[in-house]
XYZ file of C-alpha atoms in Angstrom:
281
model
C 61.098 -47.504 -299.415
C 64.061 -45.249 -298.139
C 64.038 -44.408 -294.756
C 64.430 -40.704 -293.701
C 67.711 -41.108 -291.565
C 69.566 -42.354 -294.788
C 68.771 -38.962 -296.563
C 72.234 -36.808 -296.344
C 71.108 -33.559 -296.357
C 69.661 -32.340 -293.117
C 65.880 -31.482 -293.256
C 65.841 -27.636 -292.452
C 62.116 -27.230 -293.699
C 58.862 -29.424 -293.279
C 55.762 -28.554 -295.083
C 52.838 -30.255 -294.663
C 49.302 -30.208 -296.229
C 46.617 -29.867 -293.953
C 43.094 -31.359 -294.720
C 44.121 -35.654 -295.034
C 47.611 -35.300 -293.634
C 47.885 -32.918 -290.647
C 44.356 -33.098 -289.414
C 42.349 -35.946 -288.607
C 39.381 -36.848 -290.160
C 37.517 -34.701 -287.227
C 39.950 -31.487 -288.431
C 41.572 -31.962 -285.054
C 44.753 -31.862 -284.786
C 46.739 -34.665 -282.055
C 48.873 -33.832 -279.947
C 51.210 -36.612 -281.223
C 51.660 -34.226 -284.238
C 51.511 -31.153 -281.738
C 54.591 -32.490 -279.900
C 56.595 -33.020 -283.404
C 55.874 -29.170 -284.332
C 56.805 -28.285 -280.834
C 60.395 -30.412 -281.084
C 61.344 -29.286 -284.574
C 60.964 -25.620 -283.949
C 62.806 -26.225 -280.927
C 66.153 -27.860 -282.731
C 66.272 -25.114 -285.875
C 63.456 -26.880 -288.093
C 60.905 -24.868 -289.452
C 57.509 -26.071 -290.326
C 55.193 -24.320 -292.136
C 51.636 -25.606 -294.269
C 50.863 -25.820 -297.692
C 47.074 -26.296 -298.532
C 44.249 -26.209 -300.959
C 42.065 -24.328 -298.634
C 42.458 -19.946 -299.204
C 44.558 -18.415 -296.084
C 41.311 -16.925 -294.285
C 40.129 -20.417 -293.786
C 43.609 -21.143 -292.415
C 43.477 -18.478 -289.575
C 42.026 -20.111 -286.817
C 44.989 -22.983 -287.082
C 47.977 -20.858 -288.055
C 47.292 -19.237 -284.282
C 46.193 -22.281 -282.860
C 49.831 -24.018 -283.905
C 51.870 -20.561 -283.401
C 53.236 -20.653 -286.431
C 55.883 -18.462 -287.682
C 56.880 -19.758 -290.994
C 55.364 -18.081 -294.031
C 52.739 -20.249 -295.431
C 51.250 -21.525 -298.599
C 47.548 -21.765 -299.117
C 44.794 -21.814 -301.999
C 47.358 -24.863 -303.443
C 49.984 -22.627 -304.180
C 48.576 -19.437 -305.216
C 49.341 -17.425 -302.220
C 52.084 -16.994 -299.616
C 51.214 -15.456 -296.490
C 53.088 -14.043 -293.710
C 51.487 -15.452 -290.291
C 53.137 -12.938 -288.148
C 53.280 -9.836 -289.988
C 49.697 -10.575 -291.618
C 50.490 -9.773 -295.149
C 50.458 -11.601 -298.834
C 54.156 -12.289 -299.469
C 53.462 -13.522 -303.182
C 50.735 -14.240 -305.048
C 49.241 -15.632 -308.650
C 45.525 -15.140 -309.279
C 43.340 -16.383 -311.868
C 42.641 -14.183 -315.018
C 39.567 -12.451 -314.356
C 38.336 -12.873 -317.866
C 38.559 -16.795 -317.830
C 37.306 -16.645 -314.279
C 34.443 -14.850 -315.328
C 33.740 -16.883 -318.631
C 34.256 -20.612 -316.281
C 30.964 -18.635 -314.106
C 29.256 -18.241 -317.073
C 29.372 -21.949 -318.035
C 29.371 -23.465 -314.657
C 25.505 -21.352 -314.313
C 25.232 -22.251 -317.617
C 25.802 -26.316 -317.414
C 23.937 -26.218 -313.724
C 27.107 -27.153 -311.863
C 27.653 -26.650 -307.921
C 30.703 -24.468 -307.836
C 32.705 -21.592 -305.904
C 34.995 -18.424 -306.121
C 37.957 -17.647 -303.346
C 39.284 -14.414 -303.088
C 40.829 -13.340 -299.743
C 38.085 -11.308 -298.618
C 34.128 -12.887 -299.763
C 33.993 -16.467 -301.201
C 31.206 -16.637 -303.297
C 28.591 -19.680 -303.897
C 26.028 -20.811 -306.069
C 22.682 -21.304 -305.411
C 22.378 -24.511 -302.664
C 26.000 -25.632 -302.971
C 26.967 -28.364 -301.671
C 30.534 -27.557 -300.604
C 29.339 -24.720 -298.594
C 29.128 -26.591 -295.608
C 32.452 -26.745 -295.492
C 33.103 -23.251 -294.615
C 30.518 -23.162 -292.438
C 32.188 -25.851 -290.365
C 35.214 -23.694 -290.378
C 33.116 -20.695 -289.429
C 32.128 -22.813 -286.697
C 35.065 -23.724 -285.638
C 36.539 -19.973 -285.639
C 33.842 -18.933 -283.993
C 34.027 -21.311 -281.224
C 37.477 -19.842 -280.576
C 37.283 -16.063 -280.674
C 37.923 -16.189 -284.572
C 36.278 -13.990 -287.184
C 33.612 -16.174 -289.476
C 34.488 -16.238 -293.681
C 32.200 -13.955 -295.714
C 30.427 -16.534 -297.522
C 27.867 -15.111 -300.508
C 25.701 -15.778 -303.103
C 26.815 -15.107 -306.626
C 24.740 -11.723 -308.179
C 23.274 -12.375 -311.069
C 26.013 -11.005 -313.374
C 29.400 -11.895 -311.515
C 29.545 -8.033 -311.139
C 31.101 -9.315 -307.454
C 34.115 -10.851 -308.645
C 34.804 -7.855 -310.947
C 38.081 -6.196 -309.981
C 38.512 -9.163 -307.205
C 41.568 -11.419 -306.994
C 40.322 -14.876 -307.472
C 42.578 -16.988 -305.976
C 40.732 -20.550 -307.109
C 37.244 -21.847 -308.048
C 36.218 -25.245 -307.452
C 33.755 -27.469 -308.575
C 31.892 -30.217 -307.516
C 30.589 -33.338 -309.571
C 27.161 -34.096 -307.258
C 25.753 -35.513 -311.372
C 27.700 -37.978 -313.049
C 29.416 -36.643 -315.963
C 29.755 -33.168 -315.102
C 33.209 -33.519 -314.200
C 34.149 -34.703 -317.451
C 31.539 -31.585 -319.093
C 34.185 -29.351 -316.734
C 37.582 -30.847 -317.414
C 37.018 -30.730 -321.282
C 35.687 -26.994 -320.999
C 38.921 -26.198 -318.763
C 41.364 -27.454 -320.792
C 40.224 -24.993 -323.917
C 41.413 -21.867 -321.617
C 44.846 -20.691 -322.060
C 45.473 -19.477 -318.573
C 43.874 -21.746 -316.249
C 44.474 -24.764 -315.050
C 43.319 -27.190 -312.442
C 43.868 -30.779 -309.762
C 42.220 -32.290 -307.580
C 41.798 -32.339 -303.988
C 39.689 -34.617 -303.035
C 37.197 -37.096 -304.911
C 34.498 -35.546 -307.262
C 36.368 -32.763 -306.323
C 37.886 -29.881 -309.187
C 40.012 -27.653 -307.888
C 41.115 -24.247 -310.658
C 43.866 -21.705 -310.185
C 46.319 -19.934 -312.441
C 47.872 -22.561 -315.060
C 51.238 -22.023 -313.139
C 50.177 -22.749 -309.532
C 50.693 -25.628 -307.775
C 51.444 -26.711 -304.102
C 55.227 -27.742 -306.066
C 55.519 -24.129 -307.644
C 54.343 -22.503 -304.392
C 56.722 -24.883 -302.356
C 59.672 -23.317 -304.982
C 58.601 -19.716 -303.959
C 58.901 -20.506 -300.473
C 61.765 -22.285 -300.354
C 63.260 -18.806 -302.662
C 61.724 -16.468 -299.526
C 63.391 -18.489 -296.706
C 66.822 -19.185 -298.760
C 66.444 -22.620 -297.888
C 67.328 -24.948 -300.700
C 64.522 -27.834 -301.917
C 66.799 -30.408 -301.155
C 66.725 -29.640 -297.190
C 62.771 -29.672 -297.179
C 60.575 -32.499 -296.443
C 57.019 -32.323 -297.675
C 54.226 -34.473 -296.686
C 50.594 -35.161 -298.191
C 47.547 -37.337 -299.292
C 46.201 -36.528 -302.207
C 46.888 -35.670 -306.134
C 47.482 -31.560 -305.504
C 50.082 -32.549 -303.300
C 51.937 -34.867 -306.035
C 53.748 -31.660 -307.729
C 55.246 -30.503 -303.883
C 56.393 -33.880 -303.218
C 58.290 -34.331 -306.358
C 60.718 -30.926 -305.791
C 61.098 -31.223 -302.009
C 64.506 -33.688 -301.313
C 62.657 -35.232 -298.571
C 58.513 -36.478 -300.105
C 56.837 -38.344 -297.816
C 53.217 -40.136 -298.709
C 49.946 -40.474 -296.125
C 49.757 -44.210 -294.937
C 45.806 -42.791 -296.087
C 47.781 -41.027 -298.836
C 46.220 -42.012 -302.985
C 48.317 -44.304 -305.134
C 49.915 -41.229 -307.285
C 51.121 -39.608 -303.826
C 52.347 -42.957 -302.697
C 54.389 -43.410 -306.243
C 55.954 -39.867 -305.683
C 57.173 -40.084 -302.266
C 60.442 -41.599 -300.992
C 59.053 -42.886 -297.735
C 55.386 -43.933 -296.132
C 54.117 -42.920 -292.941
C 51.013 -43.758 -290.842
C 47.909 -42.209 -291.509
C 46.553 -38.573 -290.697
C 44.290 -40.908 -287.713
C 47.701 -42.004 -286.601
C 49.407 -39.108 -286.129
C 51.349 -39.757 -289.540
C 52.881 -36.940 -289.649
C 54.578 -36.633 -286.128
C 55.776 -40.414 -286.674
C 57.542 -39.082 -289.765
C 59.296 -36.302 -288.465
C 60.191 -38.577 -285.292
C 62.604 -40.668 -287.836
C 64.882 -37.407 -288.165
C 64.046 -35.379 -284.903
C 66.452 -35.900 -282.124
C-alpha cells in the first residue's frame, strides 16, 4: 500500500464522506479530525464533504466545522455553496420515474423515502425515519432549524413539480432488495448504490459521489490529481477512483479498500486526521 508522502503531486483538495469516515459511530466528530481540518485550511488545503445524506441534513455540521469549501451532498447530486447558501449545480431525478418507483415501492409494501431540498417525504412507519429525527435532534440541540419530514399523500401529488434529489429504500423483508434492484434497472434514467447494508440508495443514472467530485474539482479549478478523497463504503468507490490521492476507512468495505491507494485507521480512530497527518506539515 503506497504511502501518501510518495504521491508527487501536492494534495490541494481533501474530500471526505461523512457518515463511516468523518464521524464516529456516535455522529461526533473528534477533535483529532478537528485539529487536521483546522491545520490544512491553515497551510492552503481545502477540505470540503461529499455525502449521501441531502445538504439540509448537512447544515448543522457545515457550521459546526466552518466550512468554506463548496460541498457535495445527496451522493453527488448537488453542490452547495456553504457561505453564500446557494445550489451551485445540481442533477435531479426524472420526476416521471420518480413517481412510477412510488408507485411500486406502495405497491410491493417497501419502507422507502423521497429528498428534495425542502420536505423529505416517508412512508407509512418507516424505518429510516429515525434517522432524521436524530439529526433533527441534533440541530435542534444547537440552535438549528429541524428537516420537514412528511408523510407521502395518497397520490404523490407532493413530489409533483419537486426536485427529487434521491429516494432510498430499505430491505427490513428478505428479498425485497432484489424485488427493487431488478425493477430499477428497467428505468432508463435512474440509477442507484449503496450506502450502507440493506440499504438502496437512487439518484439520476449520472450521479455519483465520483461525478460530483469531477464537478467540484471543475468549480474550484483544481485538477483531480491534487485531491485526496476518503471513504467507507460502496457510494464512495466511484470518488475514490478519479481523485489522485483515494484513501480507504481502516472500517472501510472490501470494494473501498480495493480502490484506494492507501489505508487509514478507522472513523473511531480518528482515521481521517491520521491520514491527512502523513502529508500535513
Amino acid at each position: 500500500m503506497a504511502s501518501l508522502t510518495k504521491f508527487h503531486t501536492p494534495i490541494r483538495l481533501v474530500v471526505c464522506d461523512m457518515d463511516g469516515t468523518l464521524f464516529r459511530g456516535d455522529k461526533s466528530i473528534s477533535e483529532e479530525n478537528r485539529a487536521a481540518i483546522r491545520r490544512a485550511k491553515e497551510q492552503g488545503i481545502r477540505f470540503s464533504v461529499c455525502t449521501g445524506r441531502i445538504q439540509p441534513m448537512t447544515e448543522y455540521y457545515l457550521k459546526d466545522l466552518q466550512l468554506d469549501t463548496p460541498v457535495i451532498t445527496a451522493n453527488g447530486a448537488l453542490i452547495w455553496d456553504p457561505v453564500e447558501k446557494k445550489t451551485l449545480w445540481d442533477l435531479p431525478m426524472e420526476e416521471g420515474e420518480v413517481l412510477s418507483i412510488m408507485e411500486f415501492c406502495r405497491e410491493h409494501d417497501l419502507d422507502y423515502c423521497a429528498l428534495t431540498m425542502g420536505k423529505s417525504y416517508f412512508s407509512r412507519d418507516n424505518v429510516r425515519k429515525q434517522r432524521f429525527v436524530q439529526y433533527n435532534s441534533i440541530a435542534a440541540a444547537h440552535g438549528f432549524l429541524p428537516m420537514e419530514l412528511k408523510e407521502f399523500d395518497e397520490s404523490f401529488h407532493c413530489l409533483k413539480g419537486k426536485k427529487v434529489y434521491k429516494v432510498l429504500i430499505y430491505e427490513t423483508k428478505e428479498g425485497h432488495g432484489s424485488l427493487a434492484r431488478t425493477y430499477l434497472d428497467t428505468l432508463k434514467e435512474t440509477g442507484y448504490t449503496s450506502s450502507e447494508d440493506r440499504l438502496i440508495d437512487i439518484a439520476h443514472r449520472l450521479v455519483n459521489k465520483g461525478y460530483g467530485l469531477t464537478k467540484l474539482a471543475e468549480l474550484l479549478h483544481i485538477p483531480l490529481e491534487a485531491v485526496c478523497a476518503m471513504g467507507d463504503y460502496d457510494n464512495d468507490v466511484p470518488m475514490l477512483k478519479v481523485s489522485g490521492f483515494p484513501v480507504a476507512m481502516g472500517n472501510g468495505c472490501d470494494s473501498v479498500k480495493k480502490a484506494a491507494a492507501f489505508i487509514t485507521k478507522t472513523n473511531e480512530e480518528s482515521g481521517v486526521a491520521w491520514a491527512m497527518n502523513q502529508f500535513l506539515d
